[in-house]
PDB file of C-alpha atoms and ligand atoms in Angstrom:
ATOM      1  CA  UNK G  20     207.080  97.078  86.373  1.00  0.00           C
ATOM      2  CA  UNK G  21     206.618  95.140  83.204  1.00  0.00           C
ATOM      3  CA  UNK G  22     203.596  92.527  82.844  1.00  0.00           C
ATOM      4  CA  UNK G  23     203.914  89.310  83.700  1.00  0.00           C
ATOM      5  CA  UNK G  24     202.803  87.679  80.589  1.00  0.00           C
ATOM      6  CA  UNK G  25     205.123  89.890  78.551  1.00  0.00           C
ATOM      7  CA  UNK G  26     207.738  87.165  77.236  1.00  0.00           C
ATOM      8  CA  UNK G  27     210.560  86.824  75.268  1.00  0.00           C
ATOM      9  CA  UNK G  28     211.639  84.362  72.697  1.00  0.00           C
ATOM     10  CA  UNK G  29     214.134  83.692  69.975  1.00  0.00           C
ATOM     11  CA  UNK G  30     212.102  83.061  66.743  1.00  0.00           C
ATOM     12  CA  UNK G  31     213.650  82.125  62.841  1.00  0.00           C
ATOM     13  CA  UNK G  32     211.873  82.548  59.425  1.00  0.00           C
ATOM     14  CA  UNK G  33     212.911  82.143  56.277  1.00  0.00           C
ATOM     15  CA  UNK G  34     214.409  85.078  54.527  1.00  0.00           C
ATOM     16  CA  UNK G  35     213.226  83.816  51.269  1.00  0.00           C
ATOM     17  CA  UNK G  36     209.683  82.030  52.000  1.00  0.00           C
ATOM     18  CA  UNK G  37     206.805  84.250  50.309  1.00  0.00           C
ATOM     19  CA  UNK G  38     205.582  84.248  53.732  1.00  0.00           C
ATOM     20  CA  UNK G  39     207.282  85.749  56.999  1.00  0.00           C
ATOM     21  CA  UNK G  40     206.318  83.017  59.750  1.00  0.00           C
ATOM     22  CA  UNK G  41     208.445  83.634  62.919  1.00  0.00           C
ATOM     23  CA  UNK G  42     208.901  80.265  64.473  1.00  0.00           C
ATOM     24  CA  UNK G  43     209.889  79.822  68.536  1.00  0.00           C
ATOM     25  CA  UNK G  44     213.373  79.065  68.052  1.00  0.00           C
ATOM     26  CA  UNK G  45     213.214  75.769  70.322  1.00  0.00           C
ATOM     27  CA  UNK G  46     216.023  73.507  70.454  1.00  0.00           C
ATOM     28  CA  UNK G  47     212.971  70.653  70.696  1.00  0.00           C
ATOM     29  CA  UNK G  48     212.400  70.911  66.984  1.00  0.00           C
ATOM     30  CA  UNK G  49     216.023  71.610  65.989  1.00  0.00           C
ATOM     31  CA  UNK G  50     216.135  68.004  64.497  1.00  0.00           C
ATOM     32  CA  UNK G  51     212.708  68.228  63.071  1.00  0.00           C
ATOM     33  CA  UNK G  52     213.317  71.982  61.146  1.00  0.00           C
ATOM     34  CA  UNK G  53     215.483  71.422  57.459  1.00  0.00           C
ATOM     35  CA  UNK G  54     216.978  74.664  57.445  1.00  0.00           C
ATOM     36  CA  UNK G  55     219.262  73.788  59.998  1.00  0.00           C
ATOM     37  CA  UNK G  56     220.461  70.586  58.425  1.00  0.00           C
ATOM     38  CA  UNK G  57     221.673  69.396  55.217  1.00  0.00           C
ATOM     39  CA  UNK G  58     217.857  68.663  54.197  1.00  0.00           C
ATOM     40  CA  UNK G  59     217.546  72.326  53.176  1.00  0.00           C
ATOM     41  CA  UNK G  60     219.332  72.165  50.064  1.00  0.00           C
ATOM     42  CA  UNK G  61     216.192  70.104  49.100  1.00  0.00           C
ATOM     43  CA  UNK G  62     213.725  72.976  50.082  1.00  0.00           C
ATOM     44  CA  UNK G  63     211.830  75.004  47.199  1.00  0.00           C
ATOM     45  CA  UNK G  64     212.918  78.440  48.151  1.00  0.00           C
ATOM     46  CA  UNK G  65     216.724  78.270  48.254  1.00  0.00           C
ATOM     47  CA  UNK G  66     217.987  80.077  45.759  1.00  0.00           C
ATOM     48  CA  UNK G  67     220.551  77.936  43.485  1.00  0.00           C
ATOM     49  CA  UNK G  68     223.689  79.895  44.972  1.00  0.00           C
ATOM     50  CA  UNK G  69     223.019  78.802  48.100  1.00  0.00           C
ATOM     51  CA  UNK G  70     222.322  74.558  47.407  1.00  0.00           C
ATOM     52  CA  UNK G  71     226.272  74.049  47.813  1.00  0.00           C
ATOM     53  CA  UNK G  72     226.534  75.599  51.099  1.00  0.00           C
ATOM     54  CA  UNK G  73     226.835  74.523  54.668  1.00  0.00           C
ATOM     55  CA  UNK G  74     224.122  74.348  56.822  1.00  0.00           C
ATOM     56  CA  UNK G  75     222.308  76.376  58.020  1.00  0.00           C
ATOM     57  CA  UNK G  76     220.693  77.427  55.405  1.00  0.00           C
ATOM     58  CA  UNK G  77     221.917  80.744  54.583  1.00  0.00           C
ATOM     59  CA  UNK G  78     218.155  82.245  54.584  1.00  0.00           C
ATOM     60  CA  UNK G  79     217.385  81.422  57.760  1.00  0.00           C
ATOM     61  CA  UNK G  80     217.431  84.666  60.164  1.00  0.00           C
ATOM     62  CA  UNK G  81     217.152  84.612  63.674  1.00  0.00           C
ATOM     63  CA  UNK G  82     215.624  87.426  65.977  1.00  0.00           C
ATOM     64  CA  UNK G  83     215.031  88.195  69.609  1.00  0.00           C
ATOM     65  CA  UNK G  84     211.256  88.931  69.903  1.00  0.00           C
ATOM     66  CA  UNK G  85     208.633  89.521  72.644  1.00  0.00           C
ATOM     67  CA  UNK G  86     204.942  88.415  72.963  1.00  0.00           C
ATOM     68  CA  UNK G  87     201.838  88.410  74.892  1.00  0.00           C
ATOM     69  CA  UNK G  88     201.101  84.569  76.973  1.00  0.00           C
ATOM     70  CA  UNK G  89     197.817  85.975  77.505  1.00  0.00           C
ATOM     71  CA  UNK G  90     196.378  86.910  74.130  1.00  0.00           C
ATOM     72  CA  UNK G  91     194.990  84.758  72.709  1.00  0.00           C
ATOM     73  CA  UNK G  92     196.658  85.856  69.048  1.00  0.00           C
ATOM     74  CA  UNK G  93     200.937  85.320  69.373  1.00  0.00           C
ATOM     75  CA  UNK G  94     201.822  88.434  67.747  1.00  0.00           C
ATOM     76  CA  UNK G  95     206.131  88.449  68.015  1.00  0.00           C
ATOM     77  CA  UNK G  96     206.890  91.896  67.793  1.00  0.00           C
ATOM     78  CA  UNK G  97     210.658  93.106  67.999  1.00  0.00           C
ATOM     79  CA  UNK G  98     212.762  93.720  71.016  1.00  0.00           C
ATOM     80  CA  UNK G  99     212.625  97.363  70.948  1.00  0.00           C
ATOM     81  CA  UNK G 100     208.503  97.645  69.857  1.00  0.00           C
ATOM     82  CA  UNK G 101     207.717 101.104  71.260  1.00  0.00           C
ATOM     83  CA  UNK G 102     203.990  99.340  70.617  1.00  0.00           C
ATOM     84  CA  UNK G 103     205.204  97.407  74.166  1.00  0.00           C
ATOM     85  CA  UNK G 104     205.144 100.318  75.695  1.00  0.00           C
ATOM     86  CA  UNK G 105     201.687  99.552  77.937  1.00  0.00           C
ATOM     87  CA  UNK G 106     203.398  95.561  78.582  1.00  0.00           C
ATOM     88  CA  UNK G 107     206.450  97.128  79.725  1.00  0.00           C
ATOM     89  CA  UNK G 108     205.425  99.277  82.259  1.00  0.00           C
ATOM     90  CA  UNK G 109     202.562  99.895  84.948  1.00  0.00           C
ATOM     91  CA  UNK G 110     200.151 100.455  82.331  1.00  0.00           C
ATOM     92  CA  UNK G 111     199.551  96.981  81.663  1.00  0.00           C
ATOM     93  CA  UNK G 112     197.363  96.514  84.877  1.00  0.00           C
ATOM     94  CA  UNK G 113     194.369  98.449  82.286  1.00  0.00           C
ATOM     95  CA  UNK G 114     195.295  96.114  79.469  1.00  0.00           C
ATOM     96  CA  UNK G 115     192.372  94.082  78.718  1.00  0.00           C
ATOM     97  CA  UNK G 116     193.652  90.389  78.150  1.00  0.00           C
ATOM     98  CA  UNK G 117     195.778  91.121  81.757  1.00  0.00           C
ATOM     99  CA  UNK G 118     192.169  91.948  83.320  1.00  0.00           C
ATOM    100  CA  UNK G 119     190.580  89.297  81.735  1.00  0.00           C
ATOM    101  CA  UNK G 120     193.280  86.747  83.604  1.00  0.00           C
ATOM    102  CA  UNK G 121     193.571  88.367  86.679  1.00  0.00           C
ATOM    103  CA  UNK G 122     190.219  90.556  87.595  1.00  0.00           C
ATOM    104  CA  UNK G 123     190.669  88.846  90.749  1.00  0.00           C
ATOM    105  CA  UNK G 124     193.148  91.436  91.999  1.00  0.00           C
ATOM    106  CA  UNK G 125     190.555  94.309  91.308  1.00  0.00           C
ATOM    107  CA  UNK G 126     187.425  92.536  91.706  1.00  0.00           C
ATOM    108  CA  UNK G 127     184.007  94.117  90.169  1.00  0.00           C
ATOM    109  CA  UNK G 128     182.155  96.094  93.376  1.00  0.00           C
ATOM    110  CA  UNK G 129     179.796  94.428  95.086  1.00  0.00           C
ATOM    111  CA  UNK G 130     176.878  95.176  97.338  1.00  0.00           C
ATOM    112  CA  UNK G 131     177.219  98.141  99.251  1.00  0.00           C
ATOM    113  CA  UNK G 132     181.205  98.619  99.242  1.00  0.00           C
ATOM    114  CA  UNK G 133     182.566 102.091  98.709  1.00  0.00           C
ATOM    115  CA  UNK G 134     186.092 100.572  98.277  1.00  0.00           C
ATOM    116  CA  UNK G 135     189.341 102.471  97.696  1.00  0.00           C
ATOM    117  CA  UNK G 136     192.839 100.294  96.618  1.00  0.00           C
ATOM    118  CA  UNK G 137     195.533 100.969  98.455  1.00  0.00           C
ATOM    119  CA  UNK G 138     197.801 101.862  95.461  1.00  0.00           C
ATOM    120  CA  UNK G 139     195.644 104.377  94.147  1.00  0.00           C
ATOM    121  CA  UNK G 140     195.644 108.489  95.108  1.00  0.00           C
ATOM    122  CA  UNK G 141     192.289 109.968  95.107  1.00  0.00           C
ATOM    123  CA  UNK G 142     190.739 113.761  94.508  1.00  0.00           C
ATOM    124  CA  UNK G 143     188.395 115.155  96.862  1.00  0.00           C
ATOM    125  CA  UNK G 144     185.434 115.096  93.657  1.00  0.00           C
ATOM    126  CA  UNK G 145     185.287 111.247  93.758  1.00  0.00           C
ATOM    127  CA  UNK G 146     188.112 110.731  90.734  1.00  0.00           C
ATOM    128  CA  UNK G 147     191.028 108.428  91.515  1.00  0.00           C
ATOM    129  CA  UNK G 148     194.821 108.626  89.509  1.00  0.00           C
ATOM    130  CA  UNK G 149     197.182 106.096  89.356  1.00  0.00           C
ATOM    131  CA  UNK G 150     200.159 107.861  88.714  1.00  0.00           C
ATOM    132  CA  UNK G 151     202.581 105.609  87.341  1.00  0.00           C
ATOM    133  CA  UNK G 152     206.561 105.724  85.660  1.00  0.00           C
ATOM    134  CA  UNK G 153     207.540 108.581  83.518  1.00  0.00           C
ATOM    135  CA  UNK G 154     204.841 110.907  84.151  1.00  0.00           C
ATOM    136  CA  UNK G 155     202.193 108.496  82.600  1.00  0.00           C
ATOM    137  CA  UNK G 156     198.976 107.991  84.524  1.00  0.00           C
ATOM    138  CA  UNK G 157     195.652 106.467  84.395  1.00  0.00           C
ATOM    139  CA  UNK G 158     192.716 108.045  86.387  1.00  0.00           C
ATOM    140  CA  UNK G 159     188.697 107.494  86.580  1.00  0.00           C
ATOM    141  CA  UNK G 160     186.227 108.021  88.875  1.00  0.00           C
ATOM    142  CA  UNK G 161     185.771 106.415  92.478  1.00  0.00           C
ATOM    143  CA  UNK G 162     182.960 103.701  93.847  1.00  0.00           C
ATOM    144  CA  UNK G 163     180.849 106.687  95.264  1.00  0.00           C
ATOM    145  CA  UNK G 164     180.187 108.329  91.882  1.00  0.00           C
ATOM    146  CA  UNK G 165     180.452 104.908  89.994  1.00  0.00           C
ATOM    147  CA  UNK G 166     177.595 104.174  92.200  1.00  0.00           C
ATOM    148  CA  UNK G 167     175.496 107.509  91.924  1.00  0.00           C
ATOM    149  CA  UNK G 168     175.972 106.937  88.047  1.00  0.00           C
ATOM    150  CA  UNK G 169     175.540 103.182  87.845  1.00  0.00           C
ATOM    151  CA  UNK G 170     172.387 103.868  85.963  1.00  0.00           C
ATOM    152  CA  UNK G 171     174.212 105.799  82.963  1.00  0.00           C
ATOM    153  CA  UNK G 172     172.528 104.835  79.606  1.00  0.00           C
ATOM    154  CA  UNK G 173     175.075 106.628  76.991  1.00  0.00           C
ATOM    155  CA  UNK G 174     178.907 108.210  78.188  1.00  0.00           C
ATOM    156  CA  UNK G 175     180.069 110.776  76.000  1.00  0.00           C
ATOM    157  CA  UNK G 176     184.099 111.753  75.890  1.00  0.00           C
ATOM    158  CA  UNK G 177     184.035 115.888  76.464  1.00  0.00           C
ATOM    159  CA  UNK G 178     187.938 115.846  75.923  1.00  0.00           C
ATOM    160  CA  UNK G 179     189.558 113.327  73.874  1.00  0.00           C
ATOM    161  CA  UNK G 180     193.022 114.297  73.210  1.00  0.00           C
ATOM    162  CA  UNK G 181     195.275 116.554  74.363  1.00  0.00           C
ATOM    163  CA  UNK G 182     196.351 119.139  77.218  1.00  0.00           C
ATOM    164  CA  UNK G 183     192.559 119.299  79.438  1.00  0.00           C
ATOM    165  CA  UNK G 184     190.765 118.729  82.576  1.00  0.00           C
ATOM    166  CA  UNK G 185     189.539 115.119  81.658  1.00  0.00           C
ATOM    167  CA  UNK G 186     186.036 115.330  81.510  1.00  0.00           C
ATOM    168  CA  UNK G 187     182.898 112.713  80.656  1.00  0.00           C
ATOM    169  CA  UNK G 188     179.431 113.661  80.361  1.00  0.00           C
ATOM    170  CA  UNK G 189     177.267 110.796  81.973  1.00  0.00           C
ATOM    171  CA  UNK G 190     173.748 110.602  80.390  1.00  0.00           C
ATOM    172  CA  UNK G 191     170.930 108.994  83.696  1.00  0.00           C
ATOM    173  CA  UNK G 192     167.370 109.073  83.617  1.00  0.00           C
ATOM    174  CA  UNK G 193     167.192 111.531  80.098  1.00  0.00           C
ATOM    175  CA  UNK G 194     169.482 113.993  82.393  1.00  0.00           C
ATOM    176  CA  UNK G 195     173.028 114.733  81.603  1.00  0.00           C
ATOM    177  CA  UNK G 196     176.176 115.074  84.588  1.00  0.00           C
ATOM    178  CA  UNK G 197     178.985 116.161  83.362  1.00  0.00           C
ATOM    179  CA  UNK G 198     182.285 114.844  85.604  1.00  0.00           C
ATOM    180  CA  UNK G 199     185.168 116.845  85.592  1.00  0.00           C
ATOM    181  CA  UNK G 200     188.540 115.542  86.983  1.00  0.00           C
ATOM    182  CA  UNK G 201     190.406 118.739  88.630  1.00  0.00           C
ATOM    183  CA  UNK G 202     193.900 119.211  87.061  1.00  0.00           C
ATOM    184  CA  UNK G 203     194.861 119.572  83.788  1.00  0.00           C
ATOM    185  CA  UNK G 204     196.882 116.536  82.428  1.00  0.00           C
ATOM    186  CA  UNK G 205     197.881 115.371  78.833  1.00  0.00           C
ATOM    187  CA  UNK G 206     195.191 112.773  77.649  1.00  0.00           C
ATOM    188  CA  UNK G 207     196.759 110.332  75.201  1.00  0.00           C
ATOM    189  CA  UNK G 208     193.882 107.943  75.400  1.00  0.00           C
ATOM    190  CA  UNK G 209     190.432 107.228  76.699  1.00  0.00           C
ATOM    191  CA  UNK G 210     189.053 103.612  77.752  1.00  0.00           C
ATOM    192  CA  UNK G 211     187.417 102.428  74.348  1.00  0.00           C
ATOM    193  CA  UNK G 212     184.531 100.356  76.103  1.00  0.00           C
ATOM    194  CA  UNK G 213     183.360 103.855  77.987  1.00  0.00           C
ATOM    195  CA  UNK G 214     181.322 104.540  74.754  1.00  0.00           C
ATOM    196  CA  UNK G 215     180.135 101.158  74.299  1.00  0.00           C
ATOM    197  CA  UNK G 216     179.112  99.639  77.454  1.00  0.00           C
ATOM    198  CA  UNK G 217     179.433 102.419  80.226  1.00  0.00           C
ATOM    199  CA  UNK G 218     177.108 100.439  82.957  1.00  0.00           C
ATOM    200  CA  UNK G 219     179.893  97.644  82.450  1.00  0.00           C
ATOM    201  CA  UNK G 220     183.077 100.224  83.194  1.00  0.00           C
ATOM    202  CA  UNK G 221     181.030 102.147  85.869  1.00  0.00           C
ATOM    203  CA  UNK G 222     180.853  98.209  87.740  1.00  0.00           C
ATOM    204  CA  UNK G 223     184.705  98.070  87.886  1.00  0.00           C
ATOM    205  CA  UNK G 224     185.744 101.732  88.062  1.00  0.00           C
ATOM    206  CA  UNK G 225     189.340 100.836  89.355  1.00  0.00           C
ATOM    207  CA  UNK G 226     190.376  98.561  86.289  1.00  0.00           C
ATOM    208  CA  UNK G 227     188.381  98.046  82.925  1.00  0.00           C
ATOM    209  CA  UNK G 228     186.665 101.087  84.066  1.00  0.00           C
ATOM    210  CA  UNK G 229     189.535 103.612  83.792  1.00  0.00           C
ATOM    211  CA  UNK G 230     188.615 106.975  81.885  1.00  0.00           C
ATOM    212  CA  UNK G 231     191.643 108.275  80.618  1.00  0.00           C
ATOM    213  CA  UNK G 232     195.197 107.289  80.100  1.00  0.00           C
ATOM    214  CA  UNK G 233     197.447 110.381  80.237  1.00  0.00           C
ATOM    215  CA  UNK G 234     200.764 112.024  81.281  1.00  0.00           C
ATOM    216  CA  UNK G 235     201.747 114.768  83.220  1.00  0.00           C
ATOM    217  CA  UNK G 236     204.794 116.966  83.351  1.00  0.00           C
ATOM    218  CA  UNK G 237     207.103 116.987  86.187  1.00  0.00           C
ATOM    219  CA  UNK G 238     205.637 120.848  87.723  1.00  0.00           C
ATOM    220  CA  UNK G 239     202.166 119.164  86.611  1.00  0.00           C
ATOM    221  CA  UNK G 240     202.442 116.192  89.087  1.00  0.00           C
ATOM    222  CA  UNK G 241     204.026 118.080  92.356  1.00  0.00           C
ATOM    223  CA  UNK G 242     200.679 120.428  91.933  1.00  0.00           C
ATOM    224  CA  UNK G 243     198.105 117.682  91.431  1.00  0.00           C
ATOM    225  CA  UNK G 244     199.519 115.759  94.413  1.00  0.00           C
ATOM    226  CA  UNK G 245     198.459 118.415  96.913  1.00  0.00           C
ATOM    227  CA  UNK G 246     195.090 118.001  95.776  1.00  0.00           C
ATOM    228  CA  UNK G 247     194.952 114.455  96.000  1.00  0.00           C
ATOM    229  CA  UNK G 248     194.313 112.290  99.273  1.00  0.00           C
ATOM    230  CA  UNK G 249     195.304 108.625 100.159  1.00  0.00           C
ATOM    231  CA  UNK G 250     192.731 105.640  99.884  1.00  0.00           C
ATOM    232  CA  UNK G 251     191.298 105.439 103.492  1.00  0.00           C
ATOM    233  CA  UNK G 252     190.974 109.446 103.330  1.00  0.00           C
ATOM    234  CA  UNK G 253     188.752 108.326 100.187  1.00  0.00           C
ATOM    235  CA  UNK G 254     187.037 106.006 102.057  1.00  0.00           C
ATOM    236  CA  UNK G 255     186.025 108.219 104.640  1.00  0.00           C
ATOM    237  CA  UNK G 256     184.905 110.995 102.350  1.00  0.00           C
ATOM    238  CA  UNK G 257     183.065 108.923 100.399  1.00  0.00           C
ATOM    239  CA  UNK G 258     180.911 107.187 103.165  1.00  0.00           C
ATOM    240  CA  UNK G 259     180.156 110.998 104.567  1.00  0.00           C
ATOM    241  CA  UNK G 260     178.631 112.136 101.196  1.00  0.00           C
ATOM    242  CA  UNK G 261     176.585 109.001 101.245  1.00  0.00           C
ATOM    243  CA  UNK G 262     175.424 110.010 104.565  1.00  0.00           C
ATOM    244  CA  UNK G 263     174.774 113.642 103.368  1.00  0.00           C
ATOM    245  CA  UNK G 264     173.017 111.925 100.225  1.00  0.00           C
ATOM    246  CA  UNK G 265     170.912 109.951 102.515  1.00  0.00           C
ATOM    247  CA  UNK G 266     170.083 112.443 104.932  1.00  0.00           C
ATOM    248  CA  UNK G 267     169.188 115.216 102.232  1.00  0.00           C
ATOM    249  CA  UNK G 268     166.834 112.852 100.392  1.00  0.00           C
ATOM    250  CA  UNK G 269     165.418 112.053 104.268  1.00  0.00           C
ATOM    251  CA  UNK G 270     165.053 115.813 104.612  1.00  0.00           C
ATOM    252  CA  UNK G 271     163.112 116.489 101.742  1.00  0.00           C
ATOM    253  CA  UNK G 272     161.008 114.163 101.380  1.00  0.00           C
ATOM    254  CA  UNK G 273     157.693 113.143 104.234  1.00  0.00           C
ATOM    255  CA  UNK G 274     158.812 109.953 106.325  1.00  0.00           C
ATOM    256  CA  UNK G 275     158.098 106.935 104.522  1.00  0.00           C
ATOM    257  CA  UNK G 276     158.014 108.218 101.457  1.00  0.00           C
ATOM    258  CA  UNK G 277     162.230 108.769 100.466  1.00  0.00           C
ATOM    259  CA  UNK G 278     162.860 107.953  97.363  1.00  0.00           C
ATOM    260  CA  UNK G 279     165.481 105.224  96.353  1.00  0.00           C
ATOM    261  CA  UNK G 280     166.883 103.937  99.694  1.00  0.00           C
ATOM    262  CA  UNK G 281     168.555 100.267  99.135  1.00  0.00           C
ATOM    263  CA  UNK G 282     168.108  98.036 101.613  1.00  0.00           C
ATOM    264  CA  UNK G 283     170.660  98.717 104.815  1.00  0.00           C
ATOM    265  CA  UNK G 284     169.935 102.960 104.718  1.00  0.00           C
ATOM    266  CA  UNK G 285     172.711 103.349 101.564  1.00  0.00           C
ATOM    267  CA  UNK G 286     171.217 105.238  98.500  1.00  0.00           C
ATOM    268  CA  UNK G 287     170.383 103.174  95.408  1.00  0.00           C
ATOM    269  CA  UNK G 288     172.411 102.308  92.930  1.00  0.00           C
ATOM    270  CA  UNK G 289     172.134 104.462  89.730  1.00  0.00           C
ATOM    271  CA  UNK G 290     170.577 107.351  91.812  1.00  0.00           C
ATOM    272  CA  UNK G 291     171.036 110.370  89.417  1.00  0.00           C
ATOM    273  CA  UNK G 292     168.752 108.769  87.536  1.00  0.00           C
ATOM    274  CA  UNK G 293     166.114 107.678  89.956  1.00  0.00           C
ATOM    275  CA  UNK G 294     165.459 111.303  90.899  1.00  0.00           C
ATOM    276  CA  UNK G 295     163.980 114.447  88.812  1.00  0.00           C
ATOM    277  CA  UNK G 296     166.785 116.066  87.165  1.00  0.00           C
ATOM    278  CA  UNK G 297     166.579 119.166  89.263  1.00  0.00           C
ATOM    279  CA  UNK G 298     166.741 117.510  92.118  1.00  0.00           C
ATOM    280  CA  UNK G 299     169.542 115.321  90.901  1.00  0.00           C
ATOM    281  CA  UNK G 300     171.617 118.412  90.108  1.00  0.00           C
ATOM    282  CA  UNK G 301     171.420 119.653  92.995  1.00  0.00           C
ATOM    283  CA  UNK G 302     172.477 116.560  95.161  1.00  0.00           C
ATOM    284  CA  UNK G 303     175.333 115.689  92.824  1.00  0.00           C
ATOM    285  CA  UNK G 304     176.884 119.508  93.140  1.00  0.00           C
ATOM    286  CA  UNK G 305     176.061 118.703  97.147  1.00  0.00           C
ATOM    287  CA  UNK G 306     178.069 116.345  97.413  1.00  0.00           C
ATOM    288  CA  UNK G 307     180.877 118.062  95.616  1.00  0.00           C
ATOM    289  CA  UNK G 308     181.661 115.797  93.047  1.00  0.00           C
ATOM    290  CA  UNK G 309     182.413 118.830  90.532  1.00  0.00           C
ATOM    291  CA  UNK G 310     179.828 117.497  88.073  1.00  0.00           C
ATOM    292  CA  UNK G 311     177.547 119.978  86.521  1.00  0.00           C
ATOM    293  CA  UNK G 312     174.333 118.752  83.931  1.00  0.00           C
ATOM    294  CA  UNK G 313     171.566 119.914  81.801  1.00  0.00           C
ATOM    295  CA  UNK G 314     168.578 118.885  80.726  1.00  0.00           C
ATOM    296  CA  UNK G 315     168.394 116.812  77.385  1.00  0.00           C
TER     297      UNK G 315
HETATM  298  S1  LIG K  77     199.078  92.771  75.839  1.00  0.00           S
HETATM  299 FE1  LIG K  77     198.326  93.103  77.956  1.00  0.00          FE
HETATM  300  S2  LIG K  77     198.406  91.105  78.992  1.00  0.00           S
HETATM  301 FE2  LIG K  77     199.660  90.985  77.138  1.00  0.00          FE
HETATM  302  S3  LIG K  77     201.778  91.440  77.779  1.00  0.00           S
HETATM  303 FE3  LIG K  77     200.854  93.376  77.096  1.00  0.00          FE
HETATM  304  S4  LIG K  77     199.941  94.320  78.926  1.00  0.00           S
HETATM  305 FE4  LIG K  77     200.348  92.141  79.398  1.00  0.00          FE
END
């Protein structure tokens, strides 16, 4: 499904101008524009060949473009722009300027919600994929491990490009967790802002806070599917590791004195780094979500 703010338009410019300025080809200004009426003979850049000729003026070229309504830069790029590629399909619901307009559809967590869309598939280590058209996908990690990690200070990219296991090594408290999704996929891309404000992509780990954008072969897809689960399987695994988080804290630690319990018995956000790092090894490989760390 192509974005909604992906639009067409028929634009002109002037062939001979010194500068290429597409112009919305509205019928509104059709009186107002000289190179469509006898007036251009008068204009600067016609070349003399062309001052005896009919309008419109011969420079004048017409094109079928498309553009973004929500940027807030009109950039008309052509028709066939294999640029457009994110507008014209599924992607475009991890475009920036689409989140920016409509963040109400995938609002920021709040409180104590381990939510799961509906539209997303989920692995058992707390990662969600969106598997979209074509093979392409985006995938990051779910509220439970967005909320362990909500703490991170730096985010590092372990695999960039190419045929991996997507992985992201989360730096929390001085201690680094390593997060590892579990099927190998082709990364094209990872999310930009990961690097530069991870606390921010870790609050809305279903949209701005995507990982990786990547695509997966035919054979690659009908494998990862049997590992993945639907959204209220998600939900349900995710609220039993919180209870195993809060009951292994309880455990091992006297009454009264467990560490970071929020308000209503659910763990605090930003955990990992709440805890020593030994102990937040261990409770993070506990709970399964396939993240491994080491001491800085
Ligand atoms: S740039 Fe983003 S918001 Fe604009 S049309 Fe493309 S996907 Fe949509």
């Amino acid at each position: 499904m192509q974005c909604p703010f992906l639009k067409e338009a028929r634009v002109r410019w002037c062939r001979a101008a010194g500068i290429r300025k597409p112009i919305p080809d509205t019928r509104s200004d059709d009186a107002a524009c000289r190179c469509l009426s006898e007036a251009f003979r008068d204009c600067p850049w016609v070349s003399p060949e062309f001052r005896r000729a009919a309008p419109p003026c011969p420079h004048l070229e017409h094109a079928l473009v498309q553009y973004c309504e929500a940027s807030p830069l009109t950039r008309f790029v052509p028709f066939s722009e294999p640029l457009l590629t994110r507008c014209g399909s599924d992607a475009h619901k991890y475009c920036d300027f689409y989140l920016d307009i409509l963040r109400a559809a995938r609002p920021p967590l709040q409180g104590h919600e381990f939510a799961a869309p509906e539209d997303l598939l989920y692995t058992r280590n707390h990662w969600w994929i969106d598997l979209q058209e074509q093979g392409l996908c985006h995938l990051g990690v779910d509220a439970f491990l967005a909320r362990l990690l909500s703490g991170v200070e730096r985010a590092g990219i372990l695999t960039p490009r190419g045929a991996a296991f997507p992985a992201v090594v989360f730096t929390c408290g001085g201690t680094d967790f390593t997060a590892t999704f579990p099927a190998r996929l082709r990364i094209e891309a990872v999310n930009p802002h990961l690097r530069l404000d991870p606390r921010r992509t870790l609050r809305e780990p279903y949209s701005a806070g995507w990982l990786f954008r990547g695509s997966l072969a035919e054979d690659q897809t009908a494998v990862l599917k049997t590992l993945l689960v639907s959204a209220s399987e998600a939900r349900r695994l995710m609220e039993e590791d919180a209870r195993m988080v809060n009951e292994t804290l309880q455990s091992r630690h006297p009454a009264g004195a467990v560490p970071a319990m929020a308000d209503g018995g659910l763990f605090e956000e930003g955990l990992l780094g709440l805890l020593e790092p030994e102990e937040a090894l261990r409770l993070l490989s506990e709970t399964g979500s396939a993240a491994a760390g080491r001491r800085r």
